[in-house]
Coordinates of C-alpha atoms and ligand atoms in Angstrom, one line a residue:
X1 CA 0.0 0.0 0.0
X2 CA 1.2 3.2 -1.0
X3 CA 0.5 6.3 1.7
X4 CA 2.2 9.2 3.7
X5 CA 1.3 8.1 7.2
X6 CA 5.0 8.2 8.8
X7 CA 3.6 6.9 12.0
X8 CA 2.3 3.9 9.9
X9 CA 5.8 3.5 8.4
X10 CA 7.7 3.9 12.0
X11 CA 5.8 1.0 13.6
X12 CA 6.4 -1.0 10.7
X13 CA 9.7 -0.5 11.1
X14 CA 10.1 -0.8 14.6
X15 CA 8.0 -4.5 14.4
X16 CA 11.3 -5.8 11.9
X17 CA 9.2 -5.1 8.7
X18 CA 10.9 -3.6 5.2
X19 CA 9.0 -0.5 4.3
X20 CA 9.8 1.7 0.6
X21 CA 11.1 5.0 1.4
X22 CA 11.6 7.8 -0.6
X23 CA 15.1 9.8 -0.9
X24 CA 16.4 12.5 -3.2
X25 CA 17.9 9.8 -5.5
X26 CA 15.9 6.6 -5.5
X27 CA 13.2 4.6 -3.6
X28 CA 14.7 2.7 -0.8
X29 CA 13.9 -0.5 0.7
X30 CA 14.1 -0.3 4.3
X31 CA 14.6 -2.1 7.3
X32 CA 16.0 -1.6 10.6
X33 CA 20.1 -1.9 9.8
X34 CA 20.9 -3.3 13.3
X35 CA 18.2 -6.3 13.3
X36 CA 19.5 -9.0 11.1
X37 CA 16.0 -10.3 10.8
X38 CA 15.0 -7.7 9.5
X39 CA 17.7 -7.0 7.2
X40 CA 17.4 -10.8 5.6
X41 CA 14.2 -9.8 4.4
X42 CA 15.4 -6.6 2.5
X43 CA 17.5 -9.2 0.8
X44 CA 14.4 -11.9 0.5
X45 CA 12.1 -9.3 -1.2
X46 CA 14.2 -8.0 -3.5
X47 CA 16.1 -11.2 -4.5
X48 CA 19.1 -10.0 -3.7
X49 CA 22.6 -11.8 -3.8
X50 CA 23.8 -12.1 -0.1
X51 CA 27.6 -10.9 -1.0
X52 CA 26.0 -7.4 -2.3
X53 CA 25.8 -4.9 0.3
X54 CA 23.6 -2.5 2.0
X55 CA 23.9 1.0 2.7
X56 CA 23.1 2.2 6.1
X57 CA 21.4 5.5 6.2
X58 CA 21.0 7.6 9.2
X59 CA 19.4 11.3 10.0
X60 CA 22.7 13.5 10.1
X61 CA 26.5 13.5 10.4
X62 CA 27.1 13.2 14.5
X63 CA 25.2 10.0 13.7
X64 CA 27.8 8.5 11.5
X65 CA 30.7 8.1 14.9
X66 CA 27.9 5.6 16.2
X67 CA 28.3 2.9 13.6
X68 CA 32.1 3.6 12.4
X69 CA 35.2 3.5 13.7
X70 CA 37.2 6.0 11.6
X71 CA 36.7 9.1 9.7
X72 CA 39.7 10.1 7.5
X73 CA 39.9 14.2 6.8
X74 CA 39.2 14.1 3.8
X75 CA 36.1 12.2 4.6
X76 CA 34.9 14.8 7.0
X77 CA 35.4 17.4 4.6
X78 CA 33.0 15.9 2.2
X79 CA 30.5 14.9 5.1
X80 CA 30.2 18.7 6.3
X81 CA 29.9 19.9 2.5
X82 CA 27.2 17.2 1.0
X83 CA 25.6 15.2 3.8
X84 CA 22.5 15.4 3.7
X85 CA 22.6 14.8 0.3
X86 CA 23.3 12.1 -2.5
X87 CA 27.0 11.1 -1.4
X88 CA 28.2 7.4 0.6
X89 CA 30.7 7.0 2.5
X90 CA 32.7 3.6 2.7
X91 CA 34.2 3.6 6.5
X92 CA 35.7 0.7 8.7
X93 CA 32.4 0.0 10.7
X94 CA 32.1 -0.7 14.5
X95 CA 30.7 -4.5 15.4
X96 CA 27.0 -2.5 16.1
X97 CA 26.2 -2.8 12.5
X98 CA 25.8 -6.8 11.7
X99 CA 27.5 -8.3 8.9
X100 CA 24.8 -9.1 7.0
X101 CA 24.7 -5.5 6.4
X102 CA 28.6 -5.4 5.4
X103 CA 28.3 -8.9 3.1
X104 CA 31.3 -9.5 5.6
X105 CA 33.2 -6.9 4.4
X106 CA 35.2 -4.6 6.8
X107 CA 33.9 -1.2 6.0
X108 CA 30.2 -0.1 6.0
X109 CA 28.1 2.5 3.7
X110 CA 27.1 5.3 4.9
X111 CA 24.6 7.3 3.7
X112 CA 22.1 10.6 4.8
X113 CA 19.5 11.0 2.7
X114 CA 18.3 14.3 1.7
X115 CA 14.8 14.1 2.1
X116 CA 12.2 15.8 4.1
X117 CA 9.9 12.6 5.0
X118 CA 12.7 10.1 5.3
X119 CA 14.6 12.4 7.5
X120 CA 11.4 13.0 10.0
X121 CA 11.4 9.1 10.0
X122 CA 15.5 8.6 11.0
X123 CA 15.0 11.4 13.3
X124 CA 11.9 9.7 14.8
X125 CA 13.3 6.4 14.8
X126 CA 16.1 4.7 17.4
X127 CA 18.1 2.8 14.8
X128 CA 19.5 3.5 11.5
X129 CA 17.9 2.1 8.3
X130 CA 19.4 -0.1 5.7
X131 CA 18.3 0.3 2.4
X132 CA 19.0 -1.0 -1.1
X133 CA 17.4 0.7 -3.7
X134 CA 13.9 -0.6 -4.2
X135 CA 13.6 -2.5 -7.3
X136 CA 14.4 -6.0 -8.1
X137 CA 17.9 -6.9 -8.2
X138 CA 19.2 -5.7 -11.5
X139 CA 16.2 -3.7 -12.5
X140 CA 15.9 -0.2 -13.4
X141 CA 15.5 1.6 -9.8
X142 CA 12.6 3.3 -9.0
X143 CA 12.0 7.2 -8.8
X144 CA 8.5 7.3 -7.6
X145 CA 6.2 5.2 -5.1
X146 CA 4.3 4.0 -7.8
X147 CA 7.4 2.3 -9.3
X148 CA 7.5 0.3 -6.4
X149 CA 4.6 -0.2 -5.7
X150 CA 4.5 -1.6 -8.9
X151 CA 7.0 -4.8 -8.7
X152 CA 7.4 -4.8 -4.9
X153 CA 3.9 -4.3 -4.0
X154 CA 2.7 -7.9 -2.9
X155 CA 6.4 -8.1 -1.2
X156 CA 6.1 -4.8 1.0
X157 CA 3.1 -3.7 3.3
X158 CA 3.9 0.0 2.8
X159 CA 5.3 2.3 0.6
X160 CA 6.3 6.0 2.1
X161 CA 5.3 8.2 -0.8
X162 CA 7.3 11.8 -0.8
X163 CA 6.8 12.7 -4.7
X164 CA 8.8 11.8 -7.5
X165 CA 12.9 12.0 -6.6
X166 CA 14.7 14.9 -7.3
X167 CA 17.9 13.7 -8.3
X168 CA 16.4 10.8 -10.0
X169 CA 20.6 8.6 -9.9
X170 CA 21.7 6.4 -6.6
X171 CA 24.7 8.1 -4.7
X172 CA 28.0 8.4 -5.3
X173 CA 29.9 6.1 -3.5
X174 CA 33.3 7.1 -2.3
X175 CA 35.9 5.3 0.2
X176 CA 39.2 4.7 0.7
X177 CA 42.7 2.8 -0.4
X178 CA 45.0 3.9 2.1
X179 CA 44.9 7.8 1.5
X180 CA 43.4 7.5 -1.8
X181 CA 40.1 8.7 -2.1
X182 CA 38.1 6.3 -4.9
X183 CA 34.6 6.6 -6.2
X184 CA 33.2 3.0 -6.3
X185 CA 30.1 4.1 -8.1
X186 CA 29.3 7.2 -10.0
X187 CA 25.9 9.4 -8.7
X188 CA 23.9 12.2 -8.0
X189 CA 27.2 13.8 -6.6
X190 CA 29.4 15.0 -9.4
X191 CA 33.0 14.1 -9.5
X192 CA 33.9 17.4 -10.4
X193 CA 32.4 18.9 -7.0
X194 CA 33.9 16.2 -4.9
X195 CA 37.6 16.7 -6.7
X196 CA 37.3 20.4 -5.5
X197 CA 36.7 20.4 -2.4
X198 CA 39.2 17.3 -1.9
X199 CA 41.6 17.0 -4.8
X200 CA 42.1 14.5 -7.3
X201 CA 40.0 11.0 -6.8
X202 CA 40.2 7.9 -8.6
X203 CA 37.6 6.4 -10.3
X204 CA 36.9 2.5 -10.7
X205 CA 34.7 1.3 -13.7
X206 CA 33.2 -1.3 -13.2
X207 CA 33.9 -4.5 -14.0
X208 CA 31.7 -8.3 -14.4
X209 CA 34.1 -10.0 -12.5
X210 CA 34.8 -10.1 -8.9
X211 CA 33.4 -6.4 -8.8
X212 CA 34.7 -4.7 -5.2
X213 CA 31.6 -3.1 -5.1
X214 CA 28.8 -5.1 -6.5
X215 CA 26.5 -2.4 -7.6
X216 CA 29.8 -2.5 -10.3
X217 CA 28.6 -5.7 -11.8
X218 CA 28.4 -4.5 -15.9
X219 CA 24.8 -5.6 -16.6
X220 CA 22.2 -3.9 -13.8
X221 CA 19.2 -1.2 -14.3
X222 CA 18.5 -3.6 -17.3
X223 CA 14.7 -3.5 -19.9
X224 CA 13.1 -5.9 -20.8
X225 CA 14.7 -5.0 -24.2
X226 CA 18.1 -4.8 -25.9
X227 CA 19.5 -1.4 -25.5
X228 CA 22.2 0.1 -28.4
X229 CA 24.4 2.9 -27.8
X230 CA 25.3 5.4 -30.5
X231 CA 24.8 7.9 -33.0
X232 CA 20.8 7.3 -32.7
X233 CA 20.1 8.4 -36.6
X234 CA 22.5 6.5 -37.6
X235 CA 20.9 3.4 -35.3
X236 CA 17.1 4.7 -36.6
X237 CA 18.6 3.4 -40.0
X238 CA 19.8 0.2 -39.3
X239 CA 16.9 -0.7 -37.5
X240 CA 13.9 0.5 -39.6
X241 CA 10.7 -1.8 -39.7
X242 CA 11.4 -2.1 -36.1
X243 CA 9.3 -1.0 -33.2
X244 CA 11.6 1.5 -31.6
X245 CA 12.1 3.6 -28.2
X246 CA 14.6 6.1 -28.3
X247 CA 16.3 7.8 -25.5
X248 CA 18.0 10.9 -26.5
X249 CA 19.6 14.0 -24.3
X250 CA 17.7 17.4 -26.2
X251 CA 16.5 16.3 -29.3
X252 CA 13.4 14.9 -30.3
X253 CA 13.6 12.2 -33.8
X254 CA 10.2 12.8 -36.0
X255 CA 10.4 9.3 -37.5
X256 CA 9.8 8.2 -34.3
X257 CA 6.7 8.3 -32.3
X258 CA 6.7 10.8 -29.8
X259 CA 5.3 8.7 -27.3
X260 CA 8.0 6.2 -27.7
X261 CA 10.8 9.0 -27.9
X262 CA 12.0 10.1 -24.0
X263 CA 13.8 13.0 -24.4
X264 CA 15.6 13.8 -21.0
X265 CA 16.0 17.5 -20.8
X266 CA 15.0 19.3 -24.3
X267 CA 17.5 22.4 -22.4
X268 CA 20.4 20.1 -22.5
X269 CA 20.4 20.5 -18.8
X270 CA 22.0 17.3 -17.1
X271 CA 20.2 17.8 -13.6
X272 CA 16.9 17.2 -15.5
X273 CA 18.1 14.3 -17.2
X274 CA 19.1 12.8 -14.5
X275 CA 15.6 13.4 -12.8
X276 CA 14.1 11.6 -16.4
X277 CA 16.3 9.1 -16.5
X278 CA 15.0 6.3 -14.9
X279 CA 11.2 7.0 -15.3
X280 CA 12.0 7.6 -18.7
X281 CA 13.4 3.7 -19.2
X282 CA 10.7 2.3 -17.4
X283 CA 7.8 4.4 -19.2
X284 CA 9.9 3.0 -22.7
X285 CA 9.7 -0.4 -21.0
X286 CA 6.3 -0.5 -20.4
X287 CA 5.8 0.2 -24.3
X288 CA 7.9 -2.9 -24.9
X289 CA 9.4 -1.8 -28.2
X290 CA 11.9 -4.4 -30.0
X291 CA 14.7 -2.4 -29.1
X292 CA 15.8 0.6 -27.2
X293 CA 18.4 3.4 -28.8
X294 CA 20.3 5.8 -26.9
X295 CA 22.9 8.3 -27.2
X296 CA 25.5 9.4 -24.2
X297 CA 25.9 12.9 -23.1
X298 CA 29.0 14.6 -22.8
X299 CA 31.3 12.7 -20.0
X300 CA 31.2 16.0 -17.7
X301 CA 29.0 16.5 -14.5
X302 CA 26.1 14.2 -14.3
X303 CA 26.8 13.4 -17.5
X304 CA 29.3 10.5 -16.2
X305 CA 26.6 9.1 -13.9
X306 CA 23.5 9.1 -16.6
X307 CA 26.2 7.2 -19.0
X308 CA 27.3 4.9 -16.4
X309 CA 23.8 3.8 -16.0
X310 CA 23.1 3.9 -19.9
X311 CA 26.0 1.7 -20.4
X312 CA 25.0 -1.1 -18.2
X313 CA 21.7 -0.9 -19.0
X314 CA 23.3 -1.4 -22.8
X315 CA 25.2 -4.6 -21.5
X316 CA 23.7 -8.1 -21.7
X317 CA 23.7 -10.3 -18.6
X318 CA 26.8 -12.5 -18.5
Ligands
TXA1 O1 21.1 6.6 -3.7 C1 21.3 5.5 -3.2 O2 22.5 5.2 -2.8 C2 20.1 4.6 -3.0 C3 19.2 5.2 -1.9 C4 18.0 4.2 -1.6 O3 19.9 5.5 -0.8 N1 20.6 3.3 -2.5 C5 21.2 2.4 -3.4 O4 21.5 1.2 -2.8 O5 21.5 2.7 -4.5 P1 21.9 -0.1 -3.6 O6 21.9 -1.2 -2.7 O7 21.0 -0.3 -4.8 O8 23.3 0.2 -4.1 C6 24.3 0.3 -3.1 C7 25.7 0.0 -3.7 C8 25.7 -1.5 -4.1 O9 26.4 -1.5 -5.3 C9 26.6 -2.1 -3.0 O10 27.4 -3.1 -3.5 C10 27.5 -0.9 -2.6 O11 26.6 0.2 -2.6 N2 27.9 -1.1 -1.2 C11 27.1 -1.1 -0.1 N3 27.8 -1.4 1.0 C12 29.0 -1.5 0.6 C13 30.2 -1.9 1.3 N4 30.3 -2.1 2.6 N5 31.4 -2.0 0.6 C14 31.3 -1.8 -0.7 N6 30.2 -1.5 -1.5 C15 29.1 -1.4 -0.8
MG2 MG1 20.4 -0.7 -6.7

């Protein structure tokens, strides 16, 4: 059931539940991070692999001292700047937060959501919530309640509905290897923003093998239909007599359908596109074309984030 009754969502919570909550970036799906119980069912629901971690989100940064053991400079500099907002942190946790959480692994991700509802509900709430996003594992994630509601709705009892997502991307997930700062995943934080407040970072693509951070596995946010990257008239051509979706950055292609045409900011601007990225796929999806074109945007900004996701959503499961 979708609804904005936080009270309804707190005692949810509170009884072990999982419950969909909204943040800037994505839908979440929540459950209380320091109940394992709970936490197997975030995993049950969404049919998640149990070596892909979760992301522990909490209401503000005195908060994150609770659940880690360690918070390098640089790491505080970036907490103070963008937290609230759509940045994780990768720390060495403290034994408080249950391995299940962690996969195992040593450090734990941290994450303040930047969110009006979902921040009355940390604040209101004893224990810090850990969320995936809330879609099925290796699904496009979900921007509105509706979205969830959609493929998780016999799974969950409620869905917390704050409006469609502003940023519309996960995070950015940053940590570190030794004194090197390294973003894990591109987001809703550019790098460019991060680099100058902190200096240079590295960057790791992702890779089908092994990833270190398994929201890096190649194929994820995945149609139901082949996707093609390119020059999209040049794809329009090769693929004529087909039924076609397009997803192109400002311009709108008139031998294609409108309907079946998302254009993500017809003002080039990469914030919006960002915000119509996601909903755009799915509303394509639902159309179930033959195959799905797309172009890239510039690799500056957002732009690196919205082609990350464009890219995997390009590659075929392995
Ligand atoms: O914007 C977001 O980050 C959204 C909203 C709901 O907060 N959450 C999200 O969660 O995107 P999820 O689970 O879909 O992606 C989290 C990524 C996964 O790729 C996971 O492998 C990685 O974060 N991750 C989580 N904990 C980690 C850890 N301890 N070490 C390395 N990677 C970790
Ligand atoms: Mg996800």
């Amino acid at each position: 059931m979708i609804g904005t009754d936080i009270d309804q969502a707190k005692a949810l919570l509170k009884s072990g539940e999982v419950v969909g909550i909204p943040t800037e970036t994505v839908y979440g799906l929540a459950a209380n991070a320091l109940d394992e119980k709970a936490v197997a069912k975030i995993f049950a629901v969404k049919n998640r692999p149990s070596f892909d971690p979760l992301i522990v989100h909490t209401a503000d940064v005195r908060a994150i001292a609770e659940f880690t053991r360690h918070l390098p400079d640089k790491a505080k500099k970036l907490a103070d700047a963008f937290m609230p907002g759509p940045l994780t942190l990768l720390l060495p946790k403290k034994d408080i937060i249950p391995d299940m959480v962690t996969s195992g692994l040593e450090q734990v991700a941290i994450r303040i959501p930047n969110h009006p509802v979902t921040q009355q509900l940390l604040k209101e709430l004893s224990f810090p919530l850990a969320a995936p996003s809330a879609n099925p594992f290796g699904y496009i994630s979900p921007t509105t309640a509706q979205h969830v509601e959609d493929q998780l709705g016999d799974k969950v009892k409620y869905i917390l509905d704050g409006g469609p997502c502003h940023v519309g991307v996960e995070s950015t997930i940053l940590g570190f290897e030794g004194e090197v700062p390294v973003i894990y995943r591109k987001g809703g934080l550019a790098i460019e923003a991060i680099e100058e407040l902190i200096g240079p970072v590295q960057v790791r693509e992702h890779s089908s093998s092994n990833p270190q951070s398994p929201g890096m596995l190649k194929s994820h946010y995945a149609p139901g239909c082949p996707v093609i990257l390119g020059n999209i008239d040049e794809l329009i051509k090769k693929h004529q007599g087909k039924r076609i979706g397009v997803i192109s950055f400002k311009d709108q292609f008139t031998t294609i359908k409108p309907e079946l045409n998302i254009v993500l900011s017809e003002k080039g601007d990469f914030t919006e596109a960002a915000r119509h990225l996601f909903s755009g796929m799915r509303k394509l999806d639902k159309l179930q074309p033959e195959v799905i074109l797309a172009e890239l945007l510039p690799e500056v900004g957002l732009g690196r984030a919205i082609n990350d996701r464009l890219r995997r959503a390009a590659t075929e499961a392995e």
